[in-house]
């Protein structure tokens, strides 16, 4: 008996030891597997790629942003002073995370000023919904609500955070702002009234936009470039002389000259001819590259040029409503004329501007011809030297009704940056994030409601009753 | 594989021959349908990002109900002894039962395929974004079901298993919320472990491979723990 008890005790002790050993092994294995999972997740978070699969690449930073971020020479910190329930946390947080992924120089943090009042005070923030962008000793406050604009729909909003962030970073990292002057006094449209979106875009590119009447005052010295958009009257000889002198001294000039009857701009035409640009008194008709079946709004055939490179890379088109044609003439010594974009071989320059049905007549201008020509100094020792002139046969492509078309605005802004010598800014710019909408009639809405809220749940419930009946009858 | 299939098929039949799954589906469809229609009428946007988030939120309440029976009931009825002594590994039992629960969930989601069809009827939805959104909903739902399966392995009471699973999922909602409202290092840690924060990118059409890996490894880790719990009972 005592022997049995002793043996049982020995067996029980061995079993208990086995259980303990097994328990330790199990715990070790579990710990090991979980530790491996955690470590691989930490590693994945650092190296795993992020792919934007949305149709319009809504969450991919634009080339402009990538250029800006890759060129950052100092760290940029973004502090978003936001309430805990701020509606923009997801949109803005996602955007800032993408900035951070693109450049290690960017860091960001959401701060609740009610929880960290000292930090808010240190940055002069007295309310929520303020973004503070800091680089070195410089900082800039941007109200977050400025990143949002009303959409087309009463409940809809457009998010333009990328544009606003870029502007703030540019303003902090760029040393100076140069003026761009729109010529007035020849019936040109007021750019501030006619092209407000473009003026805003220029501001985002860090230009100060102003107008200039050459009959009243000379060209200021620090001017980046002068733009003449769609004049209706010929400039005076004195004004032409001022422009010519400005160009010869290394100035930059863009002229958007709409079709007009012969003899409307004798001074301007002569001036352009002196610089190697022969403008024709016609309107381009291109049945092969017509936009929305309008042959007088051709989609330009882009030639390779620094001005069009970014557009060609992104396969973006430029529409040119009511453009005159032009051809390369003889440029002044040391200069050359370059084609920026033209038309198809089927196009012609319609000389009959009376509005009659366009028809390719013998007196019309025949291709090849261009709709935009650039005049530059020939390269010397591998370096491009001043001056630069760009002549475009239409001002219609920046009209608000067409400017949103594919590459129109980007072409205008790239041209402007090229003229101003800011080649690093020639790119494709961020678009506002706009949600697609659907228009439902009351019948459509009833159909949607009946299908989703009534039919589907009821159908499922009916299946449940059938299953119950079947079970009961078994 | 055939052994997993045997367990899986038995559970799938148990789900679909009982009226309970259909009732859960009806409730799920009623609420998601309401959210879908309300969102569409209010904003008129051709997108399902918010609807996907609502779907997974509602599944927090349904997942424990679908899984509470799976292992706890076997233990209560004493049938787990047969299972554990059958020529099956514990892993095969757990995976078979888990896949059956996932199948029911997929059936729920299959019916919601009507929503993108309605968007297509009236507009031009972004199909790839909708596809990644559904992938996110499936992965989050699978993670919730894995929580339920683990809870079910810890007790022999369905009720306790259901409440335990629901409690853990509720905690995950608290983590999701805290990840949004906190700041600094805490925010980063919470965002890293938050299930819904990891799925947001997929709802938006952005495929972050790290998020994908997290959601899959989270589910795999919980199933692994379930197997360990069951194994422990086998040798204890």
mmCIF file of N, CA and C in Angstrom, chain B residues 1 3 15 22 26 51 63 70 89 92 96 98-100 105-106 117 125-126 136 139 144 154 166 184 195 208:
data_model
loop_
_atom_site.group_PDB
_atom_site.id
_atom_site.type_symbol
_atom_site.label_atom_id
_atom_site.label_comp_id
_atom_site.label_asym_id
_atom_site.label_seq_id
_atom_site.Cartn_x
_atom_site.Cartn_y
_atom_site.Cartn_z
ATOM 1 N N UNK B 1 -6.251 18.731 -46.690
ATOM 2 C CA UNK B 1 -7.217 19.711 -47.232
ATOM 3 C C UNK B 1 -8.650 19.180 -47.149
ATOM 4 N N UNK B 3 -9.737 17.204 -45.008
ATOM 5 C CA UNK B 3 -10.182 17.220 -43.605
ATOM 6 C C UNK B 3 -10.703 18.624 -43.237
ATOM 7 N N UNK B 15 -24.752 26.723 -40.687
ATOM 8 C CA UNK B 15 -25.108 28.143 -40.804
ATOM 9 C C UNK B 15 -26.328 28.332 -41.693
ATOM 10 N N UNK B 22 -29.658 34.092 -41.722
ATOM 11 C CA UNK B 22 -30.478 34.927 -42.619
ATOM 12 C C UNK B 22 -31.008 36.167 -41.880
ATOM 13 N N UNK B 26 -30.272 39.906 -42.817
ATOM 14 C CA UNK B 26 -31.341 40.886 -43.054
ATOM 15 C C UNK B 26 -31.047 42.181 -42.292
ATOM 16 N N UNK B 51 -19.535 54.001 -46.925
ATOM 17 C CA UNK B 51 -20.370 52.802 -46.785
ATOM 18 C C UNK B 51 -19.504 51.618 -46.326
ATOM 19 N N UNK B 63 -20.239 39.865 -35.900
ATOM 20 C CA UNK B 63 -19.178 38.844 -35.901
ATOM 21 C C UNK B 63 -19.208 37.962 -34.647
ATOM 22 N N UNK B 70 -19.175 28.456 -32.450
ATOM 23 C CA UNK B 70 -18.275 27.568 -33.189
ATOM 24 C C UNK B 70 -17.512 26.561 -32.315
ATOM 25 N N UNK B 89 -5.953 17.557 -37.149
ATOM 26 C CA UNK B 89 -5.155 18.413 -36.271
ATOM 27 C C UNK B 89 -6.057 19.538 -35.766
ATOM 28 N N UNK B 92 -6.516 22.197 -38.335
ATOM 29 C CA UNK B 92 -7.516 21.926 -39.376
ATOM 30 C C UNK B 92 -8.932 22.231 -38.870
ATOM 31 N N UNK B 96 -11.047 25.225 -40.582
ATOM 32 C CA UNK B 96 -12.315 24.839 -41.211
ATOM 33 C C UNK B 96 -13.475 25.669 -40.675
ATOM 34 N N UNK B 98 -13.295 28.564 -39.061
ATOM 35 C CA UNK B 98 -13.092 29.987 -39.380
ATOM 36 C C UNK B 98 -13.525 30.269 -40.824
ATOM 37 N N UNK B 99 -13.118 29.391 -41.750
ATOM 38 C CA UNK B 99 -13.465 29.614 -43.164
ATOM 39 C C UNK B 99 -14.979 29.550 -43.372
ATOM 40 N N UNK B 100 -15.652 28.718 -42.591
ATOM 41 C CA UNK B 100 -17.116 28.643 -42.705
ATOM 42 C C UNK B 100 -17.733 29.988 -42.311
ATOM 43 N N UNK B 105 -19.930 35.488 -44.066
ATOM 44 C CA UNK B 105 -19.666 36.933 -44.200
ATOM 45 C C UNK B 105 -19.594 37.333 -45.677
ATOM 46 N N UNK B 106 -18.929 36.484 -46.474
ATOM 47 C CA UNK B 106 -18.825 36.785 -47.911
ATOM 48 C C UNK B 106 -20.204 36.767 -48.562
ATOM 49 N N UNK B 117 -23.583 48.205 -58.377
ATOM 50 C CA UNK B 117 -24.373 48.101 -59.610
ATOM 51 C C UNK B 117 -25.301 49.316 -59.738
ATOM 52 N N UNK B 125 -18.783 54.676 -61.618
ATOM 53 C CA UNK B 125 -17.962 54.450 -60.412
ATOM 54 C C UNK B 125 -16.554 54.004 -60.770
ATOM 55 N N UNK B 126 -15.638 54.226 -59.838
ATOM 56 C CA UNK B 126 -14.257 53.777 -60.012
ATOM 57 C C UNK B 126 -14.191 52.331 -59.511
ATOM 58 N N UNK B 136 -10.718 45.519 -48.398
ATOM 59 C CA UNK B 136 -10.560 46.019 -47.030
ATOM 60 C C UNK B 136 -11.651 45.501 -46.117
ATOM 61 N N UNK B 139 -11.037 41.842 -45.328
ATOM 62 C CA UNK B 139 -9.918 41.607 -44.401
ATOM 63 C C UNK B 139 -10.283 42.026 -42.974
ATOM 64 N N UNK B 144 -12.210 40.394 -37.473
ATOM 65 C CA UNK B 144 -13.239 40.379 -36.424
ATOM 66 C C UNK B 144 -13.699 38.939 -36.154
ATOM 67 N N UNK B 154 -12.252 29.948 -25.699
ATOM 68 C CA UNK B 154 -11.832 30.170 -24.310
ATOM 69 C C UNK B 154 -12.868 29.727 -23.281
ATOM 70 N N UNK B 166 -17.406 40.412 -28.322
ATOM 71 C CA UNK B 166 -17.955 41.746 -28.504
ATOM 72 C C UNK B 166 -17.143 42.770 -27.715
ATOM 73 N N UNK B 184 1.096 62.751 -30.822
ATOM 74 C CA UNK B 184 2.443 62.304 -30.491
ATOM 75 C C UNK B 184 2.667 60.822 -30.717
ATOM 76 N N UNK B 195 -7.295 48.630 -36.399
ATOM 77 C CA UNK B 195 -7.729 47.842 -37.561
ATOM 78 C C UNK B 195 -8.375 48.750 -38.609
ATOM 79 N N UNK B 208 -1.783 49.903 -49.515
ATOM 80 C CA UNK B 208 -0.537 49.943 -48.754
ATOM 81 C C UNK B 208 -0.223 48.503 -48.366
#
